[in-house]
Coordinates of C-alpha atoms and ligand atoms in Angstrom, one line a residue:
M1 CA 6.5 -43.0 34.8
E2 CA 6.5 -39.5 33.3
K3 CA 4.0 -39.2 30.5
T4 CA 5.3 -37.5 27.3
L5 CA 4.2 -37.1 23.7
I6 CA 6.9 -38.4 21.4
D7 CA 6.5 -38.8 17.7
Q8 CA 7.9 -41.5 15.4
Y9 CA 11.1 -39.4 14.8
G10 CA 11.8 -39.2 18.5
R11 CA 10.7 -35.5 18.8
T12 CA 9.1 -34.6 22.2
L13 CA 6.1 -32.5 21.6
N14 CA 5.7 -30.3 24.6
Y15 CA 4.6 -27.0 23.0
L16 CA 0.9 -26.4 22.3
R17 CA -0.2 -23.6 20.1
L18 CA -3.8 -23.0 21.1
S19 CA -6.1 -20.9 19.0
V20 CA -9.0 -19.5 21.1
T21 CA -10.9 -17.8 18.2
D22 CA -10.9 -17.5 14.5
R23 CA -12.1 -14.0 14.6
C24 CA -10.0 -10.9 14.2
N25 CA -10.4 -7.2 14.1
F26 CA -7.8 -6.9 11.3
R27 CA -7.9 -8.2 7.7
C28 CA -4.2 -8.9 6.8
Y29 CA -3.9 -9.8 3.2
Y30 CA -1.7 -12.8 3.9
C31 CA -4.3 -14.2 6.3
M32 CA -7.7 -13.5 4.9
P33 CA -9.6 -11.7 2.1
E34 CA -10.8 -8.2 2.8
E35 CA -14.4 -9.4 3.3
G36 CA -13.1 -11.9 5.9
V37 CA -13.8 -15.6 6.1
N38 CA -16.8 -17.6 7.3
F39 CA -16.2 -17.2 11.0
V40 CA -17.4 -20.2 13.0
E41 CA -20.5 -19.9 15.2
R42 CA -20.0 -19.5 19.0
K43 CA -21.5 -23.0 19.6
D44 CA -18.8 -24.5 17.4
L45 CA -16.0 -23.0 19.5
L46 CA -14.5 -25.0 22.3
T47 CA -15.8 -23.5 25.5
Y48 CA -13.4 -22.3 28.2
E49 CA -14.4 -25.3 30.3
E50 CA -13.6 -27.7 27.4
L51 CA -10.3 -25.9 26.8
E52 CA -9.4 -26.3 30.5
Y53 CA -10.3 -30.0 30.4
L54 CA -8.2 -30.6 27.3
L55 CA -5.3 -28.5 28.6
A56 CA -5.2 -30.6 31.8
I57 CA -4.7 -33.7 29.6
F58 CA -2.0 -32.1 27.5
S59 CA -0.1 -30.9 30.6
E60 CA -0.4 -34.4 32.1
Y61 CA 1.3 -35.6 28.9
G62 CA 4.2 -33.2 29.2
V63 CA 3.0 -30.1 27.4
N64 CA 4.6 -27.4 29.5
K65 CA 4.5 -24.4 27.1
V66 CA 1.3 -23.0 25.6
R67 CA 1.0 -20.1 23.1
I68 CA -2.4 -18.4 23.0
T69 CA -3.2 -17.3 19.4
G70 CA -6.2 -16.7 17.2
G71 CA -7.5 -14.8 15.0
E72 CA -6.9 -12.1 17.6
P73 CA -7.2 -13.8 21.0
F74 CA -8.1 -10.6 22.9
V75 CA -11.3 -10.2 20.9
R76 CA -12.8 -13.3 22.5
K77 CA -15.0 -12.5 25.5
G78 CA -13.8 -13.9 28.8
I79 CA -10.2 -14.4 27.6
M80 CA -8.6 -12.8 30.6
D81 CA -10.5 -15.0 33.1
F82 CA -9.4 -18.0 31.1
L83 CA -5.8 -16.9 31.1
E84 CA -6.1 -16.5 34.9
K85 CA -7.2 -20.1 35.2
M86 CA -4.5 -21.3 32.9
S87 CA -1.8 -19.5 34.9
R88 CA -2.8 -21.7 37.9
M89 CA -2.8 -25.0 36.0
Q90 CA -0.3 -27.7 37.0
G91 CA 2.6 -28.4 34.6
I92 CA 2.1 -25.4 32.3
N93 CA 5.1 -23.4 33.2
Q94 CA 5.1 -21.0 30.2
I95 CA 2.2 -19.2 28.7
T96 CA 2.9 -16.8 25.8
V97 CA 0.6 -14.8 23.6
T98 CA 0.5 -13.7 19.9
S99 CA -1.6 -10.6 19.2
N100 CA -2.0 -8.0 16.6
G101 CA -1.3 -5.3 19.1
T102 CA -4.9 -4.2 19.9
L103 CA -4.9 -5.3 23.5
D104 CA -5.5 -2.5 26.0
R105 CA -3.6 -1.3 29.0
D106 CA -5.9 -3.1 31.5
Q107 CA -5.2 -6.4 29.7
M108 CA -1.5 -5.7 29.8
I109 CA -1.7 -5.1 33.6
I110 CA -3.5 -8.4 34.1
L111 CA -1.0 -10.3 31.9
K112 CA 1.8 -8.9 34.0
R113 CA 0.0 -10.0 37.2
L114 CA -0.4 -13.5 35.8
G115 CA 3.3 -13.7 35.0
I116 CA 2.7 -13.9 31.2
K117 CA 5.8 -12.0 30.2
K118 CA 6.4 -13.1 26.6
I119 CA 4.2 -11.6 23.9
N120 CA 4.6 -11.6 20.1
I121 CA 3.0 -8.7 18.2
S122 CA 2.3 -9.1 14.5
L123 CA 3.6 -5.9 12.8
D124 CA 4.5 -5.9 9.1
S125 CA 5.3 -2.2 8.5
L126 CA 6.6 0.9 10.4
N127 CA 4.8 3.1 7.8
R128 CA 1.2 4.0 8.5
Q129 CA 0.1 3.9 4.9
R130 CA 1.7 0.5 4.2
F131 CA 0.3 -0.8 7.6
F132 CA -3.1 0.2 6.4
E133 CA -2.6 -1.5 3.0
I134 CA -1.5 -4.7 4.6
T135 CA -4.0 -4.9 7.5
R136 CA -6.9 -2.9 5.9
R137 CA -7.2 -1.1 9.2
D138 CA -5.9 2.4 10.1
K139 CA -4.5 1.3 13.5
F140 CA -0.7 1.8 13.2
D141 CA -0.5 4.4 15.9
E142 CA -2.5 2.3 18.3
V143 CA -0.4 -0.8 17.7
F144 CA 2.9 1.0 17.9
Q145 CA 1.8 2.6 21.2
C146 CA 0.8 -0.8 22.5
I147 CA 4.4 -2.0 21.7
L148 CA 5.9 0.9 23.6
D149 CA 3.6 0.3 26.5
L150 CA 4.5 -3.4 26.7
L151 CA 8.2 -2.6 26.6
G152 CA 7.7 0.1 29.2
M153 CA 6.0 -2.5 31.4
G154 CA 9.0 -4.9 31.0
F155 CA 7.4 -7.5 28.7
D156 CA 9.7 -9.6 26.5
V157 CA 8.4 -8.4 23.1
K158 CA 8.9 -10.0 19.7
L159 CA 7.6 -8.4 16.5
N160 CA 6.6 -10.8 13.7
A161 CA 6.8 -9.2 10.2
V162 CA 5.6 -11.2 7.2
V163 CA 7.9 -10.0 4.4
A164 CA 6.6 -10.0 0.9
D165 CA 7.6 -8.5 -2.5
K166 CA 5.8 -5.2 -3.4
K167 CA 4.4 -5.0 0.2
N168 CA 7.0 -4.1 2.8
I169 CA 10.5 -4.6 1.5
S170 CA 11.2 -1.0 2.3
D171 CA 10.4 -1.7 6.0
I172 CA 13.1 -4.3 6.5
L173 CA 16.0 -2.0 7.3
P174 CA 13.9 0.4 9.4
F175 CA 12.8 -2.6 11.5
I176 CA 16.5 -3.4 12.0
E177 CA 17.1 0.2 13.0
L178 CA 14.2 -0.1 15.5
T179 CA 16.4 -2.6 17.4
K180 CA 19.0 0.1 17.9
A181 CA 16.9 2.0 20.4
Y182 CA 14.5 -0.8 21.6
D183 CA 15.4 -4.0 23.4
L184 CA 13.0 -6.2 21.3
S185 CA 13.4 -8.9 18.7
V186 CA 12.1 -8.3 15.2
R187 CA 11.5 -11.5 13.2
F188 CA 11.1 -11.6 9.5
L189 CA 8.8 -14.4 8.3
E190 CA 8.5 -15.9 4.8
E191 CA 5.0 -15.6 3.5
M192 CA 2.9 -18.8 4.0
P193 CA 0.0 -20.2 1.9
F194 CA -2.7 -19.7 4.6
N195 CA -4.5 -16.7 3.2
G196 CA -8.0 -18.1 2.9
S197 CA -8.1 -17.4 -0.8
G198 CA -6.7 -20.7 -2.2
S199 CA -4.2 -18.8 -4.4
F200 CA -0.6 -18.4 -3.4
E201 CA 2.8 -17.8 -5.1
V202 CA 6.0 -19.2 -3.7
P203 CA 7.7 -16.3 -1.8
K204 CA 10.5 -14.6 -3.7
W205 CA 11.7 -13.1 -0.4
N206 CA 12.8 -16.4 1.3
H207 CA 15.2 -16.7 4.3
V208 CA 18.3 -16.7 2.0
V209 CA 17.3 -13.6 0.1
L210 CA 16.4 -11.9 3.4
Y211 CA 19.7 -12.8 5.0
E212 CA 21.7 -11.6 2.0
Y213 CA 19.8 -8.3 1.8
I214 CA 20.3 -7.6 5.5
A215 CA 24.0 -8.7 5.5
A216 CA 24.7 -6.4 2.6
A217 CA 23.4 -3.5 4.6
Y218 CA 25.0 -4.7 7.9
P219 CA 28.2 -6.6 7.1
N220 CA 29.1 -6.6 10.8
L221 CA 26.0 -8.4 12.0
I222 CA 26.6 -11.1 14.7
K223 CA 25.0 -14.6 14.7
L224 CA 23.4 -15.3 18.1
S225 CA 22.8 -18.8 19.5
D226 CA 19.3 -20.0 19.0
E227 CA 17.0 -21.6 21.6
K228 CA 16.4 -25.3 21.3
N229 CA 13.4 -25.9 19.0
S230 CA 13.7 -22.3 17.7
T231 CA 12.2 -21.6 14.3
S232 CA 14.1 -18.3 14.2
A233 CA 17.8 -17.8 13.2
N234 CA 18.8 -14.8 15.3
Y235 CA 21.3 -12.0 14.9
R236 CA 22.3 -8.7 16.4
I237 CA 23.9 -5.6 15.1
P238 CA 26.9 -4.6 17.3
G239 CA 25.8 -1.9 19.7
Y240 CA 22.1 -2.3 19.1
K241 CA 19.9 -3.0 22.1
G242 CA 17.6 -5.5 20.4
S243 CA 18.1 -8.3 17.9
F244 CA 16.4 -9.7 14.8
G245 CA 15.6 -13.1 13.4
I246 CA 14.7 -14.8 10.2
I247 CA 12.0 -17.5 10.2
A248 CA 11.9 -19.8 7.1
S249 CA 8.2 -20.4 7.6
F250 CA 7.6 -21.5 4.0
S251 CA 11.0 -23.1 3.4
R252 CA 10.5 -25.1 6.6
T253 CA 14.2 -25.6 7.4
F254 CA 13.5 -26.3 11.2
C255 CA 11.2 -29.2 11.2
G256 CA 13.8 -31.6 12.5
T257 CA 13.5 -30.1 16.0
C258 CA 9.8 -29.4 15.9
N259 CA 8.2 -29.7 19.3
R260 CA 4.8 -28.2 18.3
I261 CA 1.3 -29.4 18.2
R262 CA -1.8 -27.2 17.5
L263 CA -5.4 -27.1 18.6
S264 CA -7.8 -24.8 16.7
A265 CA -10.6 -22.9 18.4
T266 CA -13.0 -25.5 17.0
G267 CA -11.0 -28.5 18.3
E268 CA -9.1 -29.5 15.2
F269 CA -5.9 -31.1 16.4
R270 CA -2.9 -30.8 14.1
T271 CA 0.6 -32.2 14.5
C272 CA 1.8 -29.8 11.7
L273 CA 0.7 -26.4 10.6
Y274 CA 0.9 -27.5 7.0
G275 CA -1.0 -30.7 7.5
P276 CA -4.7 -31.6 7.8
A277 CA -6.4 -32.0 11.2
N278 CA -5.5 -35.4 12.6
T279 CA -8.7 -35.5 14.6
N280 CA -11.3 -33.1 16.1
L281 CA -11.0 -33.2 19.9
R282 CA -14.1 -31.1 20.4
D283 CA -16.2 -33.7 18.5
V284 CA -14.6 -36.6 20.4
L285 CA -15.2 -34.8 23.7
R286 CA -18.8 -33.9 22.9
S287 CA -19.5 -37.4 21.7
G288 CA -19.2 -38.4 25.4
A289 CA -15.8 -40.0 25.0
S290 CA -13.9 -40.9 28.2
R291 CA -10.7 -39.2 29.2
E292 CA -8.8 -42.4 28.2
E293 CA -10.4 -42.3 24.7
L294 CA -9.4 -38.6 24.3
I295 CA -5.8 -39.4 25.4
R296 CA -5.7 -42.3 22.9
E297 CA -6.8 -39.9 20.1
I298 CA -4.0 -37.5 21.0
V299 CA -1.3 -40.2 21.4
L300 CA -2.3 -41.9 18.1
A301 CA -2.1 -38.6 16.3
V302 CA 1.2 -37.7 17.7
A303 CA 2.7 -41.0 16.9
K304 CA 1.9 -40.3 13.2
K305 CA 3.3 -36.8 13.2
E306 CA 4.8 -36.0 9.8
K307 CA 8.6 -35.8 9.2
D308 CA 8.3 -32.2 8.1
G309 CA 6.0 -29.6 6.7
F310 CA 6.4 -30.8 3.2
E311 CA 5.2 -34.3 4.0
A312 CA 2.4 -32.8 6.0
E313 CA 1.4 -30.5 3.1
A314 CA 1.4 -33.4 0.7
R315 CA -1.2 -35.2 2.9
Q316 CA -3.7 -32.4 1.9
A317 CA -2.4 -31.4 -1.5
E318 CA -6.0 -31.2 -2.9
A319 CA -7.7 -29.4 0.0
P320 CA -7.7 -25.6 -0.1
K321 CA -5.6 -24.2 2.7
K322 CA -7.4 -22.7 5.6
S323 CA -6.9 -19.1 6.7
M324 CA -4.2 -18.5 9.3
S325 CA -6.9 -17.0 11.5
F326 CA -8.4 -20.4 11.7
L327 CA -5.2 -22.4 12.1
G328 CA -3.8 -20.1 14.8
G329 CA -0.3 -19.8 13.3
Ligands
SF4_1 S1 6.2 -27.1 9.3 FE1 5.2 -28.6 10.6 S2 6.8 -30.0 11.2 FE2 7.8 -28.2 10.4 S3 8.2 -27.0 12.1 FE3 6.2 -26.3 11.3 S4 4.7 -27.6 12.5 FE4 6.7 -28.5 12.8

């Protein structure tokens, strides 16, 4: 009988978001303070061998899509060899990556050879100065060149822009105009409370405000059909090569079709981004647990997956929210 991970609401969880490191070479204000966060020690990170072992279990239980995230995944030593091994694993038929756009050309060539074609690049501004203010790094030119290189090599590129008041509102329409010449998808995300500082204001620029702002500028925009389980509501401007999407990441309007589970670089297993860790698979593994015991931990956690991100958030109302670089997005 086919093994699958199904939660109490009948959702099949076949998409694992795997964070391979909490470290990053940027300091985006919506993710961590300028001074960074207390990054974990190498011994506390899941080793690549442990990651392979756990991935084999997840793929046996129907996980067929894995997104590699971080922090910034390409800052972890040995990541390309790990991706090579992953690309040969049974059952995982889609590997995608999220990066801040600091991967180099050699890494792009290897990704292409491994058949890893879909890559999300976090880019919140098309203006160098605002990019610097948001990321606290003067790397706009490098990141934009990386995007052009990826497009030139035929990658399926999505840009993720976290939209926030007084930060990058003046970038929204230029991002749409970017899709005129480039066949890529720009997604506008609501800000989320995972900034490692414990303080957060409900975003003024939510998915409704964003849509109305864009529709006012482009009354002829076309609604595109969205993929099953998509978090993004997608649109296109007639005649433009690319498309754009709006992700209600704080309003959480898409939880009913959620197929996602998450594993942090230190083994924290979450059934919802907004919820607490259900268990720590690294600790279970390192305690000498059998494969069956590990599977039981995963299946039990999945069975208790929350209805939505609000229910999940309520389960850890007291606890300060971790930085997105730790959670892996
Ligand atoms: S908020 Fe939680 S339940 Fe909702 S889509 Fe995200 S991970 Fe899934």
